[in-house]
Amino acid sequence: MTIASLLAIGAIAFAVVRAQGSAPVPTGVPIAGNYTGALRPQIHFSPPEHFMNDPNGMFIDAEGTYHLYYQYNPTDIVAGNQHWGHATSKDLYHWENQQIAIFPDTPEEGIFSGSAVVDVNNTSGFFPNQTNGVVAIYTLNTPQEETQEIAYSTDGGYTFTKYSGNPVISINSTQFRDPKVIWHAPTSKWVMVVSYAQEFTIGIFTSSNLKQWTHASNFTNQGLLGLQYECPNMVTIPMNGTNELMYVLMISINPGAPQGGSITQYFPGSFNGTHFTAVDNAARIADFGKDNYAGQFFYGTPDGQPPIFIAWASNWEYSQVVPTGPLENWRSAMSLPRVNTLANITRTGYDLVSLPYDLSTVYDTQIAKNSSLGNGTLLLDYSTVASGAVYFEANVTGIPTINTTGTLNFTFTSSTTGESLRGGFFFGGDTPFWLDRGKIGGFDNPFFTDKFSTNNIISNGKFQLQGVIDRSIFEVFLDGGIRSAIATFFPEGPLDQLAISAGDLNPGVKVSVNVWGLKSAWAAEANSNGTVTGNSTTAGNSTASRRGIYGKLE
Ligand SMILES: *[C@@H]1O[C@H](CO)[C@@H](O)[C@H](O)[C@H]1NC(C)=O
Ligand SMILES: *[C@@H]1O[C@H](CO)[C@@H](O)[C@H](O)[C@H]1NC(C)=O
Ligand SMILES: *[C@@H]1O[C@H](CO)[C@@H](O)[C@H](O)[C@H]1NC(C)=O
Ligand SMILES: *[C@@H]1O[C@H](CO)[C@@H](O)[C@H](O)[C@H]1NC(C)=O
Ligand SMILES: *[C@@H]1O[C@H](CO)[C@@H](O)[C@H](O)[C@H]1NC(C)=O
Ligand SMILES: *[C@@H]1O[C@H](CO)[C@@H](O)[C@H](O)[C@H]1NC(C)=O
Ligand SMILES: *[C@@H]1O[C@H](CO)[C@@H](O)[C@H](O)[C@H]1NC(C)=O
Ligand SMILES: *[C@@H]1O[C@H](CO)[C@@H](O)[C@H](O)[C@H]1NC(C)=O
Ligand SMILES: *[C@@H]1O[C@H](CO)[C@@H](O)[C@H](O)[C@H]1NC(C)=O
Ligand SMILES: *[C@@H]1O[C@H](CO)[C@@H](O)[C@H](O)[C@H]1NC(C)=O
Ligand SMILES: *[C@@H]1O[C@H](CO)[C@@H](O)[C@H](O)[C@H]1NC(C)=O
Ligand SMILES: *[C@@H]1O[C@H](CO)[C@@H](O)[C@H](O)[C@H]1NC(C)=O
């Protein structure tokens, strides 16, 4: 990247940079986005323009602002020319786009995935006068090598300076990437997990200053291998019902997931400062769909509280060819922010329980309620919900364990095209929950799997179904998040009708249903011609004078 020119337009100074290809990449100001299109998610994060993949650098700062960086090609709608895009949020739904945070220095370079930490104690020496210094740890990709590098930010994570002593880890490999760093207080060390991608190995490195790293151990050939290990995370998660905090190592694999392409597996276990030991050698997968990859946990959420996770809601099998709005020129969304605990529910001993982070800031009005659906159908026209985004839940109680019968289905339909997204539950089956995106017409591809299912989890005669539909992305949570799935879908007409129906229930089984319309988080930010401009205050401002998402000075 060479800075070709420095322009001053009005009060906003920005440099136009010519990167790979010839399209300019703006610095110093966010890229503006049009979030109105029919396929644009309204409560999920998606980039203002162009192509996004893995979430990166996720951390929460001392003021309670969540920072989300992401793999970003600012010049095309396929992967390449990797930068770190950036957005911030107070509630994980209303995101404010920020200027691009980290840029490659030459057309051959890519700033690949990585993480960020707040160096409160100035262990790095970059921050003699502050407790809010941010260090990003990422992979620099070149045709010759993948090395781990660091960059530091004295303005709270908005702009970064690359460390002059880079790289901080170099092993002469082209397949060594995705460092995720946490602080391990018992040993007073930073701990990095990083992937030797094609050797099916997660390396654990430790450091006291983020600059010098020591290899501590390897976690090798565990669980599903696919053809590469990527994007490891190590995190502490509370075990439900106990006071225990367990370590969980999460590893994304791509290609070669059981459903094809990309997916994420997790290993519950323990960590003693140098070695991660899994409770067993089983692979556990938290998602029964195929749009949940490269997820990351926020650094800095309080110890002992359920950590918050965001994944890239796509799959490399089709991420670069799915439809995008003709005028909008963007591709890919993140998953909902999810709160995670572990629980011992199924026979496997450890289940990652994942639920949407508090949706209350995007709730609009309740649009349907039926506390005694019985063998009936709730029909709902939600075309008046401007966002097209809806949350629904159904509770089923009194399910017998013997001679169980009955079904509960939901169908979202487009009144203009007749396309539908459907799913449902067979209470009597061993593999009772199914999801079908095959009746949506806007995208057909041999890898875009239509149908998904998962096994029986009915316990105590109860079943709970929760779902969020958001124009082109659907997330479903079963029995309080014990099972979940993300499914992207690309309709030709907007889905605007919902039917929830139950039938053939055993006597005494009760079904209650609630449906809420959701408010668009992006419309709240758009200017009068519908454009979301993001944070246009100049770089380097203190967070104190930064303009917040609601236009107020924070
Ligand atoms: C935003 O996109 C919509 C739908 O594609 C289009 O109708 C509208 O004109 C666009 N708005 C602007 C400001 O470009
Ligand atoms: C930190 O503060 C000291 C004393 O005020 C000053 O000399 C020094 O330049 C400051 N360092 C940085 C990096 O701001
Ligand atoms: C790095 O690896 C390449 C490819 O394996 C090899 O040709 C080269 O000699 C290595 N360089 C060093 C400095 O070890
Ligand atoms: C910062 O220092 C305090 C006091 O020594 C220590 O308890 C804490 O773990 C340190 N945290 C980080 C992130 O360095
Ligand atoms: C860790 O794994 C990497 C990748 O396979 C290998 O190069 C390295 O030698 C291993 N280190 C140790 C100590 O086993
Ligand atoms: C968590 O534990 C509590 C009490 O032990 C129990 O009521 C609840 O159902 C459990 N939740 C999950 C998801 O296991
Ligand atoms: C951590 O665990 C490894 C593997 O079990 C062991 O070799 C090492 O001694 C342990 N370290 C500490 C500090 O207990
Ligand atoms: C999970 O619960 C079962 C049944 O109560 C028990 O036998 C098993 O030991 C538990 N597993 C763990 C990991 O706590
Ligand atoms: C279950 O169904 C079988 C066969 O119809 C019947 O014989 C049995 O009594 C039923 N059991 C219960 C508990 O309803
Ligand atoms: C739910 O869908 C399944 C699968 O298509 C079907 O067999 C069942 O009859 C449906 N139930 C209701 C109540 O519509
Ligand atoms: C639902 O229908 C079944 C027969 O298919 C019946 O036994 C049951 O009582 C009905 N439930 C309700 C709540 O009407
Ligand atoms: C379902 O159950 C949950 C948890 O008990 C409750 O918070 C929610 O309001 C119930 N929803 C419906 C539709 O009954």
PDB file of N, CA and C and ligand atoms in Angstrom, residues 144 171-173, ligand 3:
ATOM      1  N   GLN A 144       5.379 -15.868   0.184  1.00  0.00           N
ATOM      2  CA  GLN A 144       6.488 -16.645   0.738  1.00  0.00           C
ATOM      3  C   GLN A 144       6.173 -17.271   2.089  1.00  0.00           C
ATOM      4  N   ILE A 171       8.097 -18.961  11.310  1.00  0.00           N
ATOM      5  CA  ILE A 171       8.621 -20.335  11.280  1.00  0.00           C
ATOM      6  C   ILE A 171       8.831 -20.814   9.849  1.00  0.00           C
ATOM      7  N   ASN A 172       8.882 -19.879   8.914  1.00  0.00           N
ATOM      8  CA  ASN A 172       9.063 -20.232   7.500  1.00  0.00           C
ATOM      9  C   ASN A 172       8.006 -21.227   7.031  1.00  0.00           C
ATOM     10  N   SER A 173       6.739 -20.867   7.261  1.00  0.00           N
ATOM     11  CA  SER A 173       5.646 -21.717   6.790  1.00  0.00           C
ATOM     12  C   SER A 173       4.645 -20.843   6.058  1.00  0.00           C
TER      13      SER A 173
HETATM   14  C1  LIG B   3      11.805 -21.790   3.873  1.00  0.00           C
HETATM   15  O1  LIG B   3      11.038 -22.827   3.299  1.00  0.00           O
HETATM   16  C2  LIG B   3      11.254 -22.957   1.907  1.00  0.00           C
HETATM   17  C3  LIG B   3      10.225 -23.947   1.376  1.00  0.00           C
HETATM   18  O2  LIG B   3      10.187 -25.086   2.174  1.00  0.00           O
HETATM   19  C4  LIG B   3      12.705 -23.383   1.680  1.00  0.00           C
HETATM   20  O3  LIG B   3      12.932 -23.488   0.303  1.00  0.00           O
HETATM   21  C5  LIG B   3      13.615 -22.319   2.256  1.00  0.00           C
HETATM   22  O4  LIG B   3      14.960 -22.735   2.162  1.00  0.00           O
HETATM   23  C6  LIG B   3      13.288 -22.069   3.707  1.00  0.00           C
HETATM   24  N1  LIG B   3      14.000 -20.894   4.176  1.00  0.00           N
HETATM   25  C7  LIG B   3      14.681 -20.885   5.306  1.00  0.00           C
HETATM   26  C8  LIG B   3      15.357 -19.617   5.666  1.00  0.00           C
HETATM   27  O5  LIG B   3      14.725 -21.859   6.038  1.00  0.00           O
END
